[in-house]
Short mmCIF file of N, CA, C and O in Angstrom, two decimals:
data_model
loop_
_atom_site.label_atom_id
_atom_site.label_comp_id
_atom_site.label_asym_id
_atom_site.label_seq_id
_atom_site.Cartn_x
_atom_site.Cartn_y
_atom_site.Cartn_z
N UNK H 1 0.80 -1.18 0.00
CA UNK H 1 0.00 0.00 0.00
C UNK H 1 0.86 1.26 0.00
O UNK H 1 0.46 2.26 -0.56
N UNK H 2 2.00 1.22 0.62
CA UNK H 2 2.91 2.36 0.64
C UNK H 2 3.38 2.73 -0.76
O UNK H 2 3.57 3.89 -1.08
N UNK H 3 3.58 1.70 -1.56
CA UNK H 3 4.01 1.93 -2.93
C UNK H 3 2.92 2.65 -3.72
O UNK H 3 3.19 3.53 -4.53
N UNK H 4 1.67 2.28 -3.46
CA UNK H 4 0.55 2.90 -4.14
C UNK H 4 0.46 4.40 -3.80
O UNK H 4 0.17 5.23 -4.64
N UNK H 5 0.72 4.74 -2.53
CA UNK H 5 0.70 6.15 -2.12
C UNK H 5 1.81 6.93 -2.81
O UNK H 5 1.62 8.08 -3.20
N UNK H 6 2.99 6.33 -2.93
CA UNK H 6 4.10 7.01 -3.60
C UNK H 6 3.74 7.28 -5.06
O UNK H 6 3.98 8.35 -5.58
N UNK H 7 3.18 6.27 -5.71
CA UNK H 7 2.77 6.45 -7.10
C UNK H 7 1.68 7.50 -7.21
O UNK H 7 1.66 8.31 -8.13
N UNK H 8 0.77 7.49 -6.27
CA UNK H 8 -0.32 8.46 -6.26
C UNK H 8 0.22 9.87 -6.08
O UNK H 8 -0.20 10.80 -6.76
N UNK H 9 1.16 10.04 -5.17
CA UNK H 9 1.77 11.36 -4.95
C UNK H 9 2.57 11.78 -6.17
O UNK H 9 2.53 12.95 -6.58
N UNK H 10 3.29 10.88 -6.76
CA UNK H 10 4.06 11.19 -7.95
C UNK H 10 3.13 11.55 -9.11
O UNK H 10 3.40 12.47 -9.88
N UNK H 11 2.06 10.79 -9.23
CA UNK H 11 1.09 11.09 -10.28
C UNK H 11 0.49 12.48 -10.06
O UNK H 11 0.31 13.25 -11.02
N UNK H 12 0.17 12.82 -8.82
CA UNK H 12 -0.41 14.13 -8.51
C UNK H 12 0.60 15.24 -8.82
O UNK H 12 0.24 16.28 -9.36
N UNK H 13 1.85 15.00 -8.47
CA UNK H 13 2.90 15.99 -8.77
C UNK H 13 3.03 16.19 -10.29
O UNK H 13 3.19 17.30 -10.76
N UNK H 14 2.98 15.08 -11.00
CA UNK H 14 3.07 15.18 -12.46
C UNK H 14 1.88 15.95 -13.02
O UNK H 14 2.03 16.79 -13.91
N UNK H 15 0.70 15.68 -12.48
CA UNK H 15 -0.49 16.41 -12.93
C UNK H 15 -0.38 17.89 -12.59
O UNK H 15 -0.73 18.75 -13.41
N UNK H 16 0.08 18.19 -11.37
CA UNK H 16 0.27 19.60 -10.97
C UNK H 16 1.29 20.29 -11.88
O UNK H 16 1.09 21.43 -12.29
N UNK H 17 2.37 19.59 -12.17
CA UNK H 17 3.40 20.17 -13.04
C UNK H 17 2.84 20.39 -14.45
O UNK H 17 3.10 21.43 -15.07
N UNK H 18 2.09 19.42 -14.93
CA UNK H 18 1.47 19.57 -16.26
C UNK H 18 0.50 20.74 -16.28
O UNK H 18 0.45 21.51 -17.25
N UNK H 19 -0.27 20.88 -15.22
CA UNK H 19 -1.24 21.98 -15.14
C UNK H 19 -0.53 23.33 -15.10
O UNK H 19 -0.94 24.27 -15.77
N UNK H 20 0.56 23.42 -14.34
CA UNK H 20 1.34 24.66 -14.30
C UNK H 20 1.93 24.97 -15.67
O UNK H 20 1.94 26.11 -16.11
N UNK H 21 2.41 23.94 -16.34
CA UNK H 21 2.97 24.14 -17.68
C UNK H 21 1.89 24.61 -18.66
O UNK H 21 2.13 25.50 -19.48
N UNK H 22 0.70 24.03 -18.54
CA UNK H 22 -0.41 24.46 -19.40
C UNK H 22 -0.79 25.91 -19.14
O UNK H 22 -1.04 26.68 -20.07
N UNK H 23 -0.86 26.28 -17.86
CA UNK H 23 -1.19 27.67 -17.53
C UNK H 23 -0.10 28.62 -18.02
O UNK H 23 -0.39 29.71 -18.51
N UNK H 24 1.15 28.19 -17.91
CA UNK H 24 2.25 29.03 -18.42
C UNK H 24 2.13 29.19 -19.93
O UNK H 24 2.33 30.29 -20.46
N UNK H 25 1.78 28.11 -20.62
CA UNK H 25 1.58 28.19 -22.08
C UNK H 25 0.42 29.14 -22.41
O UNK H 25 0.52 29.94 -23.34
N UNK H 26 -0.66 29.04 -21.65
CA UNK H 26 -1.80 29.94 -21.87
C UNK H 26 -1.40 31.40 -21.66
O UNK H 26 -1.82 32.28 -22.42
N UNK H 27 -0.60 31.65 -20.63
CA UNK H 27 -0.14 33.03 -20.38
C UNK H 27 0.73 33.53 -21.53
O UNK H 27 0.64 34.68 -21.93
N UNK H 28 1.58 32.66 -22.05
CA UNK H 28 2.43 33.06 -23.17
C UNK H 28 1.60 33.37 -24.41
O UNK H 28 1.88 34.34 -25.13
N UNK H 29 0.57 32.56 -24.64
CA UNK H 29 -0.31 32.82 -25.79
C UNK H 29 -1.02 34.16 -25.61
O UNK H 29 -1.11 34.96 -26.54
N UNK H 30 -1.54 34.42 -24.41
CA UNK H 30 -2.23 35.68 -24.14
C UNK H 30 -1.26 36.87 -24.26
O UNK H 30 -1.62 37.91 -24.80
N UNK H 31 -0.05 36.67 -23.77
CA UNK H 31 0.95 37.74 -23.87
C UNK H 31 1.28 38.02 -25.34
O UNK H 31 1.36 39.19 -25.74
N UNK H 32 1.44 37.00 -26.13
CA UNK H 32 1.73 37.19 -27.56
C UNK H 32 0.56 37.91 -28.25
O UNK H 32 0.77 38.80 -29.07
N UNK H 33 -0.67 37.54 -27.88
CA UNK H 33 -1.84 38.20 -28.47
C UNK H 33 -1.88 39.67 -28.06
O UNK H 33 -2.16 40.55 -28.88
N UNK H 34 -1.59 39.94 -26.80
CA UNK H 34 -1.57 41.32 -26.30
C UNK H 34 -0.50 42.13 -27.02
O UNK H 34 -0.72 43.27 -27.42
N UNK H 35 0.68 41.55 -27.19
CA UNK H 35 1.75 42.25 -27.90
C UNK H 35 1.34 42.54 -29.35
O UNK H 35 1.65 43.60 -29.88
N UNK H 36 0.64 41.59 -29.96
CA UNK H 36 0.15 41.82 -31.32
C UNK H 36 -0.82 42.98 -31.39
O UNK H 36 -0.77 43.79 -32.31
N UNK H 37 -1.72 43.06 -30.40
CA UNK H 37 -2.68 44.18 -30.37
C UNK H 37 -1.97 45.51 -30.17
O UNK H 37 -2.32 46.52 -30.79
N UNK H 38 -0.96 45.50 -29.30
CA UNK H 38 -0.20 46.74 -29.05
C UNK H 38 0.52 47.18 -30.32
O UNK H 38 0.50 48.36 -30.69
N UNK H 39 1.14 46.24 -31.01
CA UNK H 39 1.84 46.58 -32.25
C UNK H 39 0.88 47.11 -33.30
O UNK H 39 1.19 48.07 -34.01
N UNK H 40 -0.29 46.50 -33.39
CA UNK H 40 -1.30 46.97 -34.36
C UNK H 40 -1.76 48.38 -34.01
O UNK H 40 -1.92 49.24 -34.88
N UNK H 41 -1.98 48.63 -32.71
CA UNK H 41 -2.40 49.96 -32.26
C UNK H 41 -1.32 51.00 -32.55
O UNK H 41 -1.61 52.10 -33.02
N UNK H 42 -0.08 50.65 -32.30
CA UNK H 42 1.02 51.58 -32.57
C UNK H 42 1.14 51.87 -34.05
O UNK H 42 1.39 53.01 -34.45
N UNK H 43 0.96 50.85 -34.89
CA UNK H 43 1.02 51.05 -36.34
C UNK H 43 -0.12 51.96 -36.79
O UNK H 43 0.08 52.85 -37.63
N UNK H 44 -1.31 51.77 -36.23
CA UNK H 44 -2.45 52.62 -36.58
C UNK H 44 -2.20 54.06 -36.16
O UNK H 44 -2.54 55.00 -36.88
N UNK H 45 -1.61 54.23 -34.99
CA UNK H 45 -1.30 55.59 -34.52
C UNK H 45 -0.27 56.25 -35.42
O UNK H 45 -0.36 57.45 -35.71
N UNK H 46 0.70 55.50 -35.86
CA UNK H 46 1.72 56.05 -36.76
C UNK H 46 1.09 56.44 -38.10
O UNK H 46 1.40 57.50 -38.65
N UNK H 47 0.19 55.61 -38.62
CA UNK H 47 -0.51 55.95 -39.87
C UNK H 47 -1.33 57.22 -39.69
O UNK H 47 -1.35 58.09 -40.56
N UNK H 48 -2.01 57.32 -38.57
CA UNK H 48 -2.82 58.51 -38.29
C UNK H 48 -1.93 59.74 -38.21
O UNK H 48 -2.28 60.80 -38.74
N UNK H 49 -0.79 59.61 -37.59
CA UNK H 49 0.13 60.74 -37.48
C UNK H 49 0.60 61.18 -38.87
O UNK H 49 0.66 62.38 -39.16
N UNK H 50 0.90 60.21 -39.74
CA UNK H 50 1.30 60.54 -41.10
C UNK H 50 0.19 61.27 -41.84
O UNK H 50 0.43 62.26 -42.55
N UNK H 51 -1.05 60.79 -41.69
CA UNK H 51 -2.20 61.44 -42.34
C UNK H 51 -2.39 62.86 -41.81
O UNK H 51 -2.71 63.78 -42.57
N UNK H 52 -2.21 63.04 -40.51
CA UNK H 52 -2.34 64.38 -39.92
C UNK H 52 -1.32 65.32 -40.54
O UNK H 52 -1.66 66.47 -40.87
N UNK H 53 -0.08 64.85 -40.71
CA UNK H 53 0.94 65.70 -41.32
C UNK H 53 0.58 66.05 -42.76
O UNK H 53 0.79 67.19 -43.18
N UNK H 54 0.03 65.09 -43.49
CA UNK H 54 -0.39 65.36 -44.86
C UNK H 54 -1.51 66.40 -44.90
O UNK H 54 -1.49 67.32 -45.73
N UNK H 55 -2.48 66.26 -44.01
CA UNK H 55 -3.60 67.21 -43.96
C UNK H 55 -3.10 68.60 -43.62
O UNK H 55 -3.48 69.59 -44.25
N UNK H 56 -2.24 68.69 -42.61
CA UNK H 56 -1.71 70.00 -42.21
C UNK H 56 -0.87 70.63 -43.32
O UNK H 56 -0.96 71.84 -43.55
N UNK H 57 -0.09 69.82 -44.02
CA UNK H 57 0.73 70.35 -45.11
C UNK H 57 -0.16 70.87 -46.24
O UNK H 57 0.09 71.96 -46.78
N UNK H 58 -1.20 70.11 -46.59
CA UNK H 58 -2.11 70.57 -47.65
C UNK H 58 -2.85 71.84 -47.23
O UNK H 58 -3.03 72.75 -48.05
N UNK H 59 -3.26 71.91 -45.97
CA UNK H 59 -3.94 73.11 -45.48
C UNK H 59 -3.01 74.32 -45.53
O UNK H 59 -3.41 75.42 -45.89
N UNK H 60 -1.75 74.09 -45.18
CA UNK H 60 -0.77 75.18 -45.20
C UNK H 60 -0.54 75.69 -46.63
O UNK H 60 -0.48 76.89 -46.86
N UNK H 61 -0.47 74.77 -47.58
CA UNK H 61 -0.30 75.17 -48.99
C UNK H 61 -1.50 76.00 -49.45
O UNK H 61 -1.33 77.04 -50.09
N UNK H 62 -2.71 75.55 -49.11
CA UNK H 62 -3.90 76.32 -49.52
C UNK H 62 -3.92 77.70 -48.85
O UNK H 62 -4.31 78.68 -49.48
N UNK H 63 -3.51 77.77 -47.60
CA UNK H 63 -3.44 79.07 -46.94
C UNK H 63 -2.45 79.99 -47.64
O UNK H 63 -2.72 81.19 -47.83
N UNK H 64 -1.30 79.44 -48.00
CA UNK H 64 -0.30 80.26 -48.70
C UNK H 64 -0.83 80.73 -50.06
O UNK H 64 -0.61 81.88 -50.45
N UNK H 65 -1.52 79.84 -50.77
CA UNK H 65 -2.10 80.23 -52.06
C UNK H 65 -3.16 81.32 -51.87
O UNK H 65 -3.24 82.27 -52.65
N UNK H 66 -3.96 81.18 -50.83
CA UNK H 66 -5.00 82.17 -50.55
C UNK H 66 -4.37 83.51 -50.21
O UNK H 66 -4.83 84.56 -50.67
N UNK H 67 -3.31 83.48 -49.41
CA UNK H 67 -2.61 84.73 -49.07
C UNK H 67 -2.06 85.40 -50.32
O UNK H 67 -2.16 86.63 -50.49
N UNK H 68 -1.47 84.61 -51.22
CA UNK H 68 -0.91 85.17 -52.45
C UNK H 68 -2.01 85.78 -53.31
O UNK H 68 -1.84 86.88 -53.86
N UNK H 69 -3.16 85.09 -53.43
CA UNK H 69 -4.26 85.65 -54.21
C UNK H 69 -4.81 86.91 -53.56
O UNK H 69 -5.16 87.87 -54.26
N UNK H 70 -4.89 86.92 -52.24
CA UNK H 70 -5.34 88.14 -51.55
C UNK H 70 -4.39 89.31 -51.83
O UNK H 70 -4.84 90.43 -52.10
N UNK H 71 -3.09 89.03 -51.76
CA UNK H 71 -2.12 90.09 -52.03
C UNK H 71 -2.26 90.60 -53.47
O UNK H 71 -2.23 91.82 -53.71
N UNK H 72 -2.41 89.67 -54.41
CA UNK H 72 -2.58 90.08 -55.81
C UNK H 72 -3.86 90.89 -55.99
O UNK H 72 -3.88 91.91 -56.69
N UNK H 73 -4.94 90.43 -55.37
CA UNK H 73 -6.22 91.13 -55.49
C UNK H 73 -6.12 92.53 -54.88
O UNK H 73 -6.62 93.49 -55.47
N UNK H 74 -5.50 92.63 -53.72
CA UNK H 74 -5.34 93.95 -53.10
C UNK H 74 -4.51 94.87 -53.98
O UNK H 74 -4.82 96.06 -54.13
N UNK H 75 -3.47 94.30 -54.58
CA UNK H 75 -2.63 95.12 -55.47
C UNK H 75 -3.40 95.60 -56.68
O UNK H 75 -3.32 96.79 -57.04
N UNK H 76 -4.17 94.71 -57.32
CA UNK H 76 -4.97 95.11 -58.48
C UNK H 76 -6.02 96.13 -58.09
O UNK H 76 -6.28 97.09 -58.83
N UNK H 77 -6.61 95.93 -56.95
CA UNK H 77 -7.64 96.86 -56.48
C UNK H 77 -7.03 98.24 -56.23
O UNK H 77 -7.62 99.27 -56.62
N UNK H 78 -5.86 98.28 -55.62
CA UNK H 78 -5.20 99.57 -55.37
C UNK H 78 -4.82 100.27 -56.67
O UNK H 78 -5.01 101.48 -56.81
N UNK H 79 -4.29 99.51 -57.61
CA UNK H 79 -3.91 100.09 -58.90
C UNK H 79 -5.15 100.62 -59.61
O UNK H 79 -5.15 101.73 -60.16
N UNK H 80 -6.24 99.86 -59.58
CA UNK H 80 -7.47 100.30 -60.23
C UNK H 80 -8.02 101.55 -59.56
O UNK H 80 -8.46 102.48 -60.24
N UNK H 81 -7.98 101.59 -58.24
CA UNK H 81 -8.45 102.78 -57.53
C UNK H 81 -7.60 103.99 -57.87
O UNK H 81 -8.14 105.08 -58.13
N UNK H 82 -6.30 103.81 -57.86
CA UNK H 82 -5.41 104.93 -58.16
C UNK H 82 -5.60 105.41 -59.59
O UNK H 82 -5.71 106.62 -59.84
N UNK H 83 -5.66 104.47 -60.51
CA UNK H 83 -5.84 104.84 -61.91
C UNK H 83 -7.17 105.55 -62.10
O UNK H 83 -7.26 106.56 -62.80
N UNK H 84 -8.20 105.01 -61.48
CA UNK H 84 -9.51 105.63 -61.58
C UNK H 84 -9.51 107.03 -61.01
O UNK H 84 -10.08 107.96 -61.59
N UNK H 85 -8.86 107.17 -59.89
CA UNK H 85 -8.81 108.48 -59.25
C UNK H 85 -8.03 109.50 -60.08
O UNK H 85 -8.43 110.66 -60.19
N UNK H 86 -6.94 109.06 -60.67
CA UNK H 86 -6.08 110.00 -61.38
C UNK H 86 -6.49 110.24 -62.83
O UNK H 86 -6.31 111.34 -63.34
N UNK H 87 -7.05 109.21 -63.50
CA UNK H 87 -7.18 109.34 -64.95
C UNK H 87 -8.58 109.13 -65.50
O UNK H 87 -8.96 109.83 -66.43
N UNK H 88 -9.29 108.16 -65.03
CA UNK H 88 -10.50 107.75 -65.73
C UNK H 88 -11.74 108.44 -65.19
O UNK H 88 -11.90 108.62 -64.00
N UNK H 89 -12.58 108.76 -66.13
CA UNK H 89 -13.91 109.20 -65.77
C UNK H 89 -14.90 108.07 -66.01
O UNK H 89 -15.94 107.99 -65.39
N UNK H 90 -14.53 107.16 -66.92
CA UNK H 90 -15.36 106.00 -67.20
C UNK H 90 -14.80 104.81 -66.42
O UNK H 90 -13.60 104.60 -66.38
N UNK H 91 -15.66 104.06 -65.79
CA UNK H 91 -15.20 103.01 -64.90
C UNK H 91 -15.21 101.62 -65.50
O UNK H 91 -15.06 100.64 -64.81
N UNK H 92 -15.38 101.45 -66.79
CA UNK H 92 -15.53 100.14 -67.41
C UNK H 92 -14.41 99.16 -67.06
O UNK H 92 -14.64 98.08 -66.50
N UNK H 93 -13.17 99.49 -67.39
CA UNK H 93 -12.04 98.59 -67.14
C UNK H 93 -11.78 98.44 -65.65
O UNK H 93 -11.41 97.36 -65.16
N UNK H 94 -11.97 99.51 -64.93
CA UNK H 94 -11.71 99.47 -63.49
C UNK H 94 -12.70 98.58 -62.75
O UNK H 94 -12.35 97.88 -61.80
N UNK H 95 -13.94 98.62 -63.20
CA UNK H 95 -14.94 97.74 -62.58
C UNK H 95 -14.56 96.29 -62.82
O UNK H 95 -14.66 95.45 -61.91
N UNK H 96 -14.06 95.97 -64.03
CA UNK H 96 -13.63 94.60 -64.33
C UNK H 96 -12.47 94.20 -63.42
O UNK H 96 -12.43 93.08 -62.91
N UNK H 97 -11.52 95.09 -63.21
CA UNK H 97 -10.38 94.79 -62.33
C UNK H 97 -10.86 94.56 -60.90
O UNK H 97 -10.39 93.64 -60.22
N UNK H 98 -11.78 95.38 -60.45
CA UNK H 98 -12.33 95.20 -59.09
C UNK H 98 -13.11 93.89 -58.99
O UNK H 98 -13.06 93.21 -57.98
N UNK H 99 -13.84 93.56 -60.05
CA UNK H 99 -14.60 92.30 -60.06
C UNK H 99 -13.64 91.11 -59.97
O UNK H 99 -13.88 90.17 -59.22
N UNK H 100 -12.54 91.17 -60.71
CA UNK H 100 -11.54 90.10 -60.64
C UNK H 100 -10.93 90.00 -59.25
O UNK H 100 -10.73 88.90 -58.72
N UNK H 101 -10.66 91.14 -58.66
CA UNK H 101 -10.10 91.14 -57.31
C UNK H 101 -11.09 90.54 -56.31
O UNK H 101 -10.72 89.76 -55.43
N UNK H 102 -12.35 90.88 -56.48
CA UNK H 102 -13.37 90.33 -55.57
C UNK H 102 -13.50 88.82 -55.75
O UNK H 102 -13.65 88.08 -54.76
N UNK H 103 -13.42 88.34 -56.98
CA UNK H 103 -13.47 86.89 -57.22
C UNK H 103 -12.28 86.18 -56.58
O UNK H 103 -12.41 85.10 -56.01
N UNK H 104 -11.10 86.81 -56.68
CA UNK H 104 -9.92 86.21 -56.05
C UNK H 104 -10.08 86.16 -54.53
O UNK H 104 -9.70 85.18 -53.90
N UNK H 105 -10.65 87.22 -53.97
CA UNK H 105 -10.88 87.21 -52.52
C UNK H 105 -11.86 86.11 -52.14
O UNK H 105 -11.71 85.44 -51.12
N UNK H 106 -12.86 85.91 -52.97
CA UNK H 106 -13.83 84.84 -52.71
C UNK H 106 -13.15 83.48 -52.77
O UNK H 106 -13.39 82.61 -51.93
N UNK H 107 -12.28 83.27 -53.76
CA UNK H 107 -11.53 82.01 -53.85
C UNK H 107 -10.62 81.83 -52.65
O UNK H 107 -10.47 80.73 -52.13
N UNK H 108 -10.00 82.90 -52.22
CA UNK H 108 -9.13 82.84 -51.04
C UNK H 108 -9.92 82.43 -49.81
O UNK H 108 -9.48 81.60 -49.01
N UNK H 109 -11.10 83.00 -49.68
CA UNK H 109 -11.94 82.65 -48.54
C UNK H 109 -12.33 81.18 -48.59
O UNK H 109 -12.31 80.48 -47.57
N UNK H 110 -12.66 80.71 -49.78
CA UNK H 110 -13.01 79.30 -49.94
C UNK H 110 -11.84 78.39 -49.56
O UNK H 110 -12.03 77.38 -48.89
N UNK H 111 -10.63 78.75 -49.98
CA UNK H 111 -9.45 77.96 -49.61
C UNK H 111 -9.22 77.98 -48.11
O UNK H 111 -8.87 76.96 -47.52
N UNK H 112 -9.41 79.12 -47.50
CA UNK H 112 -9.22 79.20 -46.04
C UNK H 112 -10.25 78.32 -45.32
O UNK H 112 -9.94 77.65 -44.35
N UNK H 113 -11.48 78.35 -45.81
CA UNK H 113 -12.51 77.48 -45.22
C UNK H 113 -12.15 76.01 -45.39
O UNK H 113 -12.32 75.21 -44.46
N UNK H 114 -11.64 75.64 -46.57
CA UNK H 114 -11.26 74.25 -46.81
C UNK H 114 -10.12 73.83 -45.91
O UNK H 114 -10.14 72.74 -45.34
N UNK H 115 -9.13 74.68 -45.76
CA UNK H 115 -8.00 74.31 -44.90
C UNK H 115 -8.44 74.25 -43.44
O UNK H 115 -8.00 73.39 -42.68
N UNK H 116 -9.37 75.12 -43.07
CA UNK H 116 -9.91 75.06 -41.71
C UNK H 116 -10.69 73.77 -41.50
O UNK H 116 -10.58 73.13 -40.44
N UNK H 117 -11.46 73.36 -42.50
CA UNK H 117 -12.20 72.09 -42.42
C UNK H 117 -11.24 70.92 -42.28
O UNK H 117 -11.49 70.00 -41.51
N UNK H 118 -10.13 70.96 -43.04
CA UNK H 118 -9.15 69.88 -42.93
C UNK H 118 -8.57 69.80 -41.53
O UNK H 118 -8.42 68.72 -40.97
N UNK H 119 -8.28 70.94 -40.96
CA UNK H 119 -7.72 70.95 -39.61
C UNK H 119 -8.75 70.44 -38.59
O UNK H 119 -8.41 69.74 -37.64
N UNK H 120 -10.01 70.78 -38.82
CA UNK H 120 -11.04 70.32 -37.88
C UNK H 120 -11.23 68.82 -37.97
O UNK H 120 -11.64 68.19 -36.99
N UNK H 121 -10.93 68.22 -39.12
CA UNK H 121 -11.02 66.77 -39.24
C UNK H 121 -10.06 66.07 -38.28
O UNK H 121 -10.34 64.97 -37.83
N UNK H 122 -8.96 66.73 -38.00
CA UNK H 122 -8.00 66.12 -37.08
C UNK H 122 -8.62 65.94 -35.70
O UNK H 122 -8.41 64.93 -35.05
N UNK H 123 -9.40 66.92 -35.26
CA UNK H 123 -10.02 66.79 -33.93
C UNK H 123 -11.29 65.98 -33.99
O UNK H 123 -11.59 65.26 -33.06
N UNK H 124 -12.03 66.04 -35.10
CA UNK H 124 -13.28 65.27 -35.17
C UNK H 124 -12.98 63.78 -35.23
O UNK H 124 -13.75 62.98 -34.74
N UNK H 125 -11.87 63.37 -35.82
CA UNK H 125 -11.49 61.95 -35.86
C UNK H 125 -11.24 61.42 -34.45
O UNK H 125 -11.49 60.27 -34.18
N UNK H 126 -10.73 62.28 -33.56
CA UNK H 126 -10.47 61.85 -32.19
C UNK H 126 -11.76 61.47 -31.48
O UNK H 126 -11.80 60.53 -30.70
N UNK H 127 -12.85 62.18 -31.77
CA UNK H 127 -14.11 61.91 -31.08
C UNK H 127 -14.86 60.76 -31.72
O UNK H 127 -15.71 60.16 -31.10
N UNK H 128 -14.55 60.44 -32.99
CA UNK H 128 -15.25 59.35 -33.68
C UNK H 128 -14.80 57.98 -33.20
O UNK H 128 -15.50 57.01 -33.34
N UNK H 129 -13.62 57.88 -32.62
CA UNK H 129 -13.10 56.57 -32.23
C UNK H 129 -13.64 56.09 -30.96
O UNK H 129 -14.20 56.43 -30.12
#
């Protein structure tokens, strides 16, 4: 009977060791899965950061274009005003120059609104997740 108890204790130890090994394997699998999720999240964050830089760069280009058009429009408007004041009694050509300047200002405003919308997408994406 003593031999049976030794075998029983050894069998129990083997079962306990096997169970610990199984739990360790389960923990390793869970750890690997967790690491995979972290890596995927980090990759997604990096992609988002790249997209944000692209959006900001495009918005900056549109702002610069709008500023240049505004400067050109202001210059044409000033020249038309000065010419009108000094020389013309008829406003035909000057009205056309002012109309062109106003259209450029309108385009500049549209570009500024678009770049502002792009920038707002950066914050709206944060709330969508």
